[in-house]
Short mmCIF file of C-alpha atoms and ligand atoms in Angstrom, two decimals:
data_model
loop_
_atom_site.label_atom_id
_atom_site.label_comp_id
_atom_site.label_asym_id
_atom_site.label_seq_id
_atom_site.Cartn_x
_atom_site.Cartn_y
_atom_site.Cartn_z
CA UNK A 1 0.00 0.00 0.00
CA UNK A 2 1.32 3.41 -1.00
CA UNK A 3 2.12 5.82 1.81
CA UNK A 4 -0.43 8.63 1.59
CA UNK A 5 1.32 11.36 3.49
CA UNK A 6 4.60 13.21 3.87
CA UNK A 7 5.77 15.92 6.25
CA UNK A 8 3.35 18.48 4.77
CA UNK A 9 0.29 16.19 4.86
CA UNK A 10 -0.31 16.02 8.64
CA UNK A 11 -0.30 19.82 8.78
CA UNK A 12 -2.88 20.02 5.99
CA UNK A 13 -5.09 17.47 7.77
CA UNK A 14 -4.71 19.42 11.00
CA UNK A 15 -5.87 22.57 9.15
CA UNK A 16 -9.00 20.72 8.00
CA UNK A 17 -9.77 19.51 11.52
CA UNK A 18 -9.25 22.97 13.02
CA UNK A 19 -11.40 24.60 10.33
CA UNK A 20 -14.19 22.12 10.91
CA UNK A 21 -14.18 22.08 14.70
CA UNK A 22 -13.01 25.49 15.92
CA UNK A 23 -13.93 29.13 15.42
CA UNK A 24 -11.58 30.33 12.67
CA UNK A 25 -13.36 33.59 11.91
CA UNK A 26 -12.00 37.08 12.38
CA UNK A 27 -13.35 38.72 15.54
CA UNK A 28 -12.63 42.35 14.68
CA UNK A 29 -13.02 42.41 10.87
CA UNK A 30 -15.93 41.47 8.65
CA UNK A 31 -15.62 40.95 4.89
CA UNK A 32 -17.36 44.33 4.65
CA UNK A 33 -20.51 43.56 2.66
CA UNK A 34 -22.88 44.84 5.35
CA UNK A 35 -21.78 48.33 4.31
CA UNK A 36 -22.88 47.70 0.71
CA UNK A 37 -26.64 47.95 0.45
CA UNK A 38 -28.47 46.81 -2.65
CA UNK A 39 -31.98 46.84 -1.21
CA UNK A 40 -32.85 50.06 -3.05
CA UNK A 41 -32.23 48.16 -6.27
CA UNK A 42 -34.60 45.29 -5.52
CA UNK A 43 -38.04 45.73 -7.00
CA UNK A 44 -41.42 44.24 -6.16
CA UNK A 45 -42.34 44.75 -9.82
CA UNK A 46 -39.44 43.08 -11.63
CA UNK A 47 -40.37 41.10 -14.76
CA UNK A 48 -37.43 38.75 -14.28
CA UNK A 49 -38.07 35.52 -12.35
CA UNK A 50 -35.28 33.44 -10.72
CA UNK A 51 -35.82 30.51 -13.08
CA UNK A 52 -34.78 32.55 -16.12
CA UNK A 53 -31.62 33.99 -14.55
CA UNK A 54 -28.71 32.53 -16.51
CA UNK A 55 -25.24 33.23 -15.17
CA UNK A 56 -23.29 31.34 -17.80
CA UNK A 57 -19.80 32.73 -18.37
CA UNK A 58 -16.33 31.40 -19.13
CA UNK A 59 -13.02 30.91 -17.37
CA UNK A 60 -9.72 29.95 -19.08
CA UNK A 61 -11.68 29.45 -22.30
CA UNK A 62 -14.12 26.98 -20.73
CA UNK A 63 -17.83 27.57 -20.32
CA UNK A 64 -19.11 27.53 -16.73
CA UNK A 65 -22.72 27.88 -15.58
CA UNK A 66 -21.97 30.33 -12.74
CA UNK A 67 -19.01 32.67 -12.09
CA UNK A 68 -18.03 30.60 -9.07
CA UNK A 69 -14.91 28.78 -7.91
CA UNK A 70 -14.49 26.43 -4.98
CA UNK A 71 -11.11 27.74 -3.83
CA UNK A 72 -8.05 25.56 -3.23
CA UNK A 73 -8.47 23.58 -0.02
CA UNK A 74 -6.73 20.25 0.16
CA UNK A 75 -4.72 17.29 -1.15
CA UNK A 76 -1.63 15.38 -0.06
CA UNK A 77 -3.35 12.85 2.20
CA UNK A 78 -6.02 10.14 2.13
CA UNK A 79 -8.44 12.61 3.72
CA UNK A 80 -7.59 15.28 1.16
CA UNK A 81 -8.08 12.83 -1.67
CA UNK A 82 -11.62 12.01 -0.50
CA UNK A 83 -12.54 15.67 -0.10
CA UNK A 84 -11.10 16.62 -3.51
CA UNK A 85 -13.12 13.84 -5.12
CA UNK A 86 -16.36 15.07 -3.51
CA UNK A 87 -15.68 18.68 -4.43
CA UNK A 88 -14.87 17.72 -8.02
CA UNK A 89 -18.07 15.72 -8.42
CA UNK A 90 -20.18 18.59 -7.14
CA UNK A 91 -18.31 21.14 -9.31
CA UNK A 92 -18.92 18.91 -12.30
CA UNK A 93 -22.62 18.68 -11.48
CA UNK A 94 -23.02 22.47 -11.16
CA UNK A 95 -20.45 23.14 -13.88
CA UNK A 96 -18.35 25.56 -11.85
CA UNK A 97 -14.58 25.87 -11.36
CA UNK A 98 -12.45 24.15 -8.70
CA UNK A 99 -9.07 24.71 -7.12
CA UNK A 100 -7.03 22.04 -5.36
CA UNK A 101 -4.96 22.78 -2.25
CA UNK A 102 -1.21 23.39 -2.26
CA UNK A 103 0.52 20.70 -4.33
CA UNK A 104 3.72 21.10 -2.38
CA UNK A 105 3.34 17.64 -0.80
CA UNK A 106 3.20 15.98 -4.22
CA UNK A 107 6.13 18.01 -5.54
CA UNK A 108 8.12 16.70 -2.56
CA UNK A 109 6.72 13.19 -2.87
CA UNK A 110 5.34 12.39 -6.35
CA UNK A 111 3.32 9.38 -5.23
CA UNK A 112 0.93 11.81 -3.53
CA UNK A 113 -0.11 13.23 -6.91
CA UNK A 114 -3.20 10.99 -6.97
CA UNK A 115 -4.64 12.86 -3.95
CA UNK A 116 -5.05 15.94 -6.18
CA UNK A 117 -6.05 14.22 -9.41
CA UNK A 118 -9.77 14.75 -9.96
CA UNK A 119 -10.10 15.03 -13.73
CA UNK A 120 -11.92 11.71 -14.02
CA UNK A 121 -14.74 13.15 -11.87
CA UNK A 122 -14.85 16.52 -13.59
CA UNK A 123 -13.55 16.22 -17.14
CA UNK A 124 -14.65 19.64 -18.39
CA UNK A 125 -14.52 22.15 -15.53
CA UNK A 126 -11.79 24.78 -15.19
CA UNK A 127 -9.38 23.20 -12.71
CA UNK A 128 -6.81 25.28 -10.84
CA UNK A 129 -3.52 23.95 -9.47
CA UNK A 130 -1.90 25.51 -6.40
CA UNK A 131 1.59 26.25 -5.09
CA UNK A 132 2.93 28.69 -2.52
CA UNK A 133 5.13 31.55 -3.66
CA UNK A 134 7.49 30.46 -0.87
CA UNK A 135 8.10 27.19 -2.73
CA UNK A 136 9.05 28.96 -5.95
CA UNK A 137 12.08 30.91 -4.99
CA UNK A 138 14.75 28.69 -6.43
CA UNK A 139 15.93 28.19 -9.98
CA UNK A 140 13.66 25.22 -10.60
CA UNK A 141 10.52 27.29 -10.24
CA UNK A 142 9.55 27.07 -13.92
CA UNK A 143 9.73 23.29 -13.74
CA UNK A 144 7.61 23.20 -10.59
CA UNK A 145 4.91 25.27 -12.26
CA UNK A 146 4.80 22.86 -15.21
CA UNK A 147 4.86 19.85 -12.89
CA UNK A 148 1.97 21.15 -10.78
CA UNK A 149 -0.20 21.98 -13.80
CA UNK A 150 0.48 18.74 -15.67
CA UNK A 151 0.08 16.63 -12.52
CA UNK A 152 -3.66 17.37 -12.40
CA UNK A 153 -4.36 18.44 -15.98
CA UNK A 154 -5.10 21.94 -14.69
CA UNK A 155 -6.16 24.96 -16.74
CA UNK A 156 -4.27 27.41 -14.55
CA UNK A 157 -2.07 27.65 -11.47
CA UNK A 158 -2.77 29.73 -8.37
CA UNK A 159 0.32 30.97 -6.56
CA UNK A 160 -0.69 31.70 -2.99
CA UNK A 161 1.04 34.28 -0.88
CA UNK A 162 0.53 34.99 2.81
CA UNK A 163 3.71 35.97 4.67
CA UNK A 164 1.78 36.58 7.88
CA UNK A 165 0.72 32.91 7.96
CA UNK A 166 4.27 31.79 7.19
CA UNK A 167 5.66 33.94 10.02
CA UNK A 168 3.28 32.57 12.65
CA UNK A 169 3.41 28.96 11.42
CA UNK A 170 5.90 26.71 13.22
CA UNK A 171 7.31 25.30 9.99
CA UNK A 172 6.55 28.46 7.97
CA UNK A 173 9.01 29.93 5.50
CA UNK A 174 10.54 32.92 7.26
CA UNK A 175 12.73 33.98 4.32
CA UNK A 176 10.19 35.61 2.07
CA UNK A 177 12.31 38.36 0.60
CA UNK A 178 13.12 39.16 -3.04
CA UNK A 179 10.02 37.48 -4.36
CA UNK A 180 9.02 40.03 -6.98
CA UNK A 181 11.60 39.17 -9.58
CA UNK A 182 11.05 35.35 -9.55
CA UNK A 183 7.32 35.94 -9.63
CA UNK A 184 7.66 38.21 -12.63
CA UNK A 185 9.67 35.55 -14.50
CA UNK A 186 7.10 32.89 -13.70
CA UNK A 187 4.22 35.04 -14.91
CA UNK A 188 6.04 36.17 -18.05
CA UNK A 189 7.47 32.78 -18.98
CA UNK A 190 4.66 30.43 -18.00
CA UNK A 191 2.60 28.79 -20.72
CA UNK A 192 -0.31 28.60 -18.30
CA UNK A 193 -2.50 31.31 -16.78
CA UNK A 194 -1.15 32.24 -13.35
CA UNK A 195 -3.41 33.50 -10.57
CA UNK A 196 -1.80 35.54 -7.81
CA UNK A 197 -3.79 34.41 -4.82
CA UNK A 198 -4.12 35.69 -1.29
CA UNK A 199 -4.99 33.45 1.64
CA UNK A 200 -7.36 35.56 3.74
CA UNK A 201 -5.14 38.56 4.46
CA UNK A 202 -6.18 40.69 1.46
CA UNK A 203 -4.19 43.08 -0.72
CA UNK A 204 -3.40 46.76 -0.21
CA UNK A 205 -3.54 49.30 -3.02
CA UNK A 206 0.24 49.20 -3.31
CA UNK A 207 0.31 45.40 -3.44
CA UNK A 208 -2.30 45.47 -6.19
CA UNK A 209 -0.10 47.85 -8.16
CA UNK A 210 2.83 45.46 -7.76
CA UNK A 211 0.65 42.56 -8.96
CA UNK A 212 -0.57 44.63 -11.90
CA UNK A 213 2.98 45.57 -12.88
CA UNK A 214 4.07 41.93 -12.68
CA UNK A 215 1.73 41.32 -15.60
CA UNK A 216 -0.63 38.98 -13.74
CA UNK A 217 -3.81 38.30 -15.70
CA UNK A 218 -5.73 36.93 -12.70
CA UNK A 219 -5.80 37.87 -9.05
CA UNK A 220 -7.71 36.18 -6.21
CA UNK A 221 -7.93 38.82 -3.51
CA UNK A 222 -8.84 36.41 -0.64
CA UNK A 223 -9.54 39.32 1.68
CA UNK A 224 -9.78 39.38 5.46
CA UNK A 225 -13.10 38.71 7.17
CA UNK A 226 -13.45 35.06 6.17
CA UNK A 227 -11.10 32.26 7.20
CA UNK A 228 -8.43 33.61 9.54
CA UNK A 229 -5.11 31.83 8.95
CA UNK A 230 -3.28 33.55 11.79
CA UNK A 231 -5.87 32.10 14.17
CA UNK A 232 -5.59 28.66 12.59
CA UNK A 233 -1.81 28.59 13.00
CA UNK A 234 -2.08 29.85 16.56
CA UNK A 235 -4.45 27.00 17.47
CA UNK A 236 -1.63 24.72 16.35
CA UNK A 237 0.72 26.45 18.82
CA UNK A 238 -1.67 25.31 21.57
CA UNK A 239 -1.53 28.59 23.47
CA UNK A 240 2.25 28.54 23.60
CA UNK A 241 2.12 32.13 22.39
CA UNK A 242 -0.63 34.57 23.14
CA UNK A 243 -0.54 37.18 20.42
CA UNK A 244 -2.74 40.22 20.90
CA UNK A 245 -6.25 40.18 19.49
CA UNK A 246 -5.29 43.13 17.29
CA UNK A 247 -2.47 41.09 15.78
CA UNK A 248 -4.69 38.05 15.21
CA UNK A 249 -7.14 40.31 13.37
CA UNK A 250 -4.63 41.90 11.00
CA UNK A 251 -5.81 42.02 7.42
CA UNK A 252 -7.44 44.06 4.67
CA UNK A 253 -11.13 43.26 4.39
CA UNK A 254 -12.53 41.60 1.29
CA UNK A 255 -14.48 44.69 0.22
CA UNK A 256 -11.46 46.95 0.80
CA UNK A 257 -9.19 44.53 -1.13
CA UNK A 258 -11.75 44.36 -3.93
CA UNK A 259 -11.83 48.14 -4.03
CA UNK A 260 -8.04 48.19 -4.39
CA UNK A 261 -8.12 45.53 -7.11
CA UNK A 262 -10.86 47.33 -9.07
CA UNK A 263 -9.03 50.62 -8.87
CA UNK A 264 -5.75 49.19 -10.18
CA UNK A 265 -7.61 47.20 -12.85
CA UNK A 266 -8.13 50.50 -14.68
CA UNK A 267 -4.40 50.44 -15.48
CA UNK A 268 -3.78 46.68 -15.56
CA UNK A 269 -6.70 44.73 -17.01
CA UNK A 270 -6.53 41.50 -15.01
CA UNK A 271 -9.55 39.41 -14.05
CA UNK A 272 -10.60 39.59 -10.41
CA UNK A 273 -11.63 36.64 -8.28
CA UNK A 274 -13.23 37.89 -5.06
CA UNK A 275 -13.00 35.64 -2.03
CA UNK A 276 -12.64 35.84 1.73
CA UNK A 277 -15.82 35.29 3.71
CA UNK A 278 -18.16 35.37 0.69
CA UNK A 279 -20.37 32.71 2.16
CA UNK A 280 -23.82 33.66 0.88
CA UNK A 281 -25.38 34.15 -2.52
CA UNK A 282 -26.30 37.71 -1.69
CA UNK A 283 -22.71 38.63 -0.84
CA UNK A 284 -21.56 36.93 -4.04
CA UNK A 285 -23.94 39.17 -5.99
CA UNK A 286 -22.60 42.20 -4.15
CA UNK A 287 -19.00 41.20 -4.94
CA UNK A 288 -19.85 40.83 -8.63
CA UNK A 289 -21.64 44.18 -8.66
CA UNK A 290 -18.61 45.77 -7.03
CA UNK A 291 -16.41 44.60 -9.90
CA UNK A 292 -15.38 40.99 -9.31
CA UNK A 293 -15.42 38.73 -12.36
CA UNK A 294 -15.67 35.54 -10.28
CA UNK A 295 -16.35 34.62 -6.66
CA UNK A 296 -14.53 31.96 -4.64
CA UNK A 297 -15.12 30.37 -1.24
CA UNK A 298 -13.57 27.64 0.89
CA UNK A 299 -14.53 27.34 4.57
CA UNK A 300 -18.26 26.62 4.08
CA UNK A 301 -17.29 23.78 1.75
CA UNK A 302 -15.13 22.20 4.48
CA UNK A 303 -17.96 22.52 7.03
CA UNK A 304 -20.57 21.21 4.57
CA UNK A 305 -18.37 18.22 3.71
CA UNK A 306 -17.86 17.24 7.34
CA UNK A 307 -21.55 17.72 8.02
CA UNK A 308 -22.93 15.60 5.17
CA UNK A 309 -20.22 14.74 2.64
CA UNK A 310 -20.83 15.38 -1.02
CA UNK A 311 -24.53 15.91 -0.35
CA UNK A 312 -23.63 18.64 2.17
CA UNK A 313 -21.55 20.51 -0.42
CA UNK A 314 -24.38 20.15 -2.90
CA UNK A 315 -26.96 21.57 -0.48
CA UNK A 316 -24.72 24.50 0.38
CA UNK A 317 -24.26 25.36 -3.28
CA UNK A 318 -27.94 24.92 -4.11
CA UNK A 319 -28.97 27.47 -1.49
CA UNK A 320 -26.13 29.81 -2.52
CA UNK A 321 -27.35 29.74 -6.13
CA UNK A 322 -31.01 30.20 -5.22
CA UNK A 323 -30.06 33.30 -3.23
CA UNK A 324 -28.07 34.68 -6.15
CA UNK A 325 -30.87 34.05 -8.63
CA UNK A 326 -33.61 35.56 -6.44
CA UNK A 327 -31.62 38.71 -5.71
CA UNK A 328 -30.64 39.15 -9.36
CA UNK A 329 -34.23 38.52 -10.52
CA UNK A 330 -35.51 41.19 -8.14
CA UNK A 331 -32.89 43.54 -9.58
CA UNK A 332 -34.21 42.77 -13.06
CA UNK A 333 -30.91 41.15 -14.08
CA UNK A 334 -31.15 38.10 -16.36
CA UNK A 335 -27.57 37.36 -17.31
CA UNK A 336 -23.90 38.25 -16.88
CA UNK A 337 -24.06 40.88 -19.61
CA UNK A 338 -26.81 42.75 -17.77
CA UNK A 339 -24.99 42.22 -14.48
CA UNK A 340 -21.84 43.77 -15.96
CA UNK A 341 -23.86 46.76 -17.13
CA UNK A 342 -25.07 47.31 -13.57
CA UNK A 343 -21.66 47.05 -11.96
CA UNK A 344 -20.99 49.64 -9.31
CA UNK A 345 -17.28 49.76 -10.03
CA UNK A 346 -17.50 53.49 -10.60
CA UNK A 347 -17.85 53.95 -6.85
CA UNK A 348 -14.34 52.47 -6.49
CA UNK A 349 -12.70 54.40 -9.31
CA UNK A 350 -12.19 57.68 -7.57
CA UNK A 351 -9.77 56.52 -4.87
CA UNK A 352 -7.93 59.47 -3.47
CA UNK A 353 -4.62 57.66 -2.94
CA UNK A 354 -2.86 57.26 -6.24
C1 FMN B 1 -9.04 23.95 5.18
C2 FMN B 1 -8.52 24.97 4.21
C3 FMN B 1 -7.32 24.72 3.54
C4 FMN B 1 -6.81 25.66 2.64
N1 FMN B 1 -5.66 25.37 1.95
C5 FMN B 1 -5.22 26.23 1.00
C6 FMN B 1 -4.10 25.91 0.17
O1 FMN B 1 -3.49 24.84 0.29
N2 FMN B 1 -3.70 26.82 -0.75
C7 FMN B 1 -4.35 28.03 -0.91
O2 FMN B 1 -3.99 28.82 -1.78
N3 FMN B 1 -5.40 28.35 -0.13
C8 FMN B 1 -5.85 27.50 0.80
N4 FMN B 1 -6.95 27.82 1.55
C9 FMN B 1 -7.49 29.19 1.46
C10 FMN B 1 -8.71 29.29 0.56
O3 FMN B 1 -8.39 28.89 -0.75
C11 FMN B 1 -9.29 30.71 0.54
O4 FMN B 1 -8.41 31.58 -0.14
C12 FMN B 1 -9.49 31.31 1.92
O5 FMN B 1 -9.88 30.33 2.85
C13 FMN B 1 -10.53 32.41 1.87
O6 FMN B 1 -11.79 31.90 1.53
P1 FMN B 1 -12.93 31.63 2.65
O7 FMN B 1 -12.96 32.82 3.55
O8 FMN B 1 -14.18 31.39 1.88
O9 FMN B 1 -12.50 30.38 3.39
C14 FMN B 1 -7.50 26.88 2.42
C15 FMN B 1 -8.71 27.12 3.09
C16 FMN B 1 -9.23 26.19 3.97
C17 FMN B 1 -10.52 26.50 4.68
#
């Protein structure tokens, strides 16, 4: 029997357990959608009904039925393999995109590749590979990108970056300097679309400018207010350190990060994936109206899986989609084209800081 873990795998399984069993939310920051009201745009007299709302769009040249992505969560262990399979089957059913978790474990130990390989369950969906920027700082980075993409027959690769998590993680990479130049080479030289992806800390206006200048065509903002990775890593320290609550709640909210991304998009036309605590259909609609091209989410999928397996993920998504369709119908919006016409991006375009 093949060994289904390496030194990275137990940590990833621990993350799953913590996310399922403990409170991993921010206490002092919300994603920020409560400040965005769309109720004035909902009408009692709309001619559009939810059943005719069609949110078909495309990602990496593939048609998807909704602008949604289940963000990278897992892989590298027997547990991860089971979860990836369930997520893939549900994504295939709803025809939406899926990300796998960091493929670092399988780069270190190739026999773990099967724990990320889900193409047989979802032959046509956009599938996104995943590596950490921290793992790409040596000369073999181009090879690792190719390896990760080909390993799972992916359509794109997300490169996640979250120095704060690395700094508080026991085993984290504490040497995250000089990353801009290798990142630029990867983006410029890669044959695959690269997504620069946050992990729940968000991106400042300056960081978005750096990402834009790197030539990235996709950014996943993963703002603060959803899953809190500082908290998750601190649970693993088992109270050995007691960082201040202010420190544990550091981050740039999802709405604020989206604002930054939309502003910089005027100069660098990348596609924006909004994520970070977007756990309801109504907040997904708000994110799209604020300028996101796609919406991603992770934590509710973990909770739904542990609650009721594949069926749990399916129920979560069904409700999410019903919410989206009802809200859009009441706004009189039938499709993505009409949604794009109603975007409220303009409210983000006049940022004072340039
Ligand atoms: C259990 C779990 C494991 C995750 N592992 C990864 C990972 O390996 N790579 C990555 O880029 N993001 C990872 N994420 C982060 C998510 O992809 C997402 O960016 C983040 O959780 C924000 O979305 P959320 O607030 O909806 O959870 C993970 C999230 C969860 C909940």
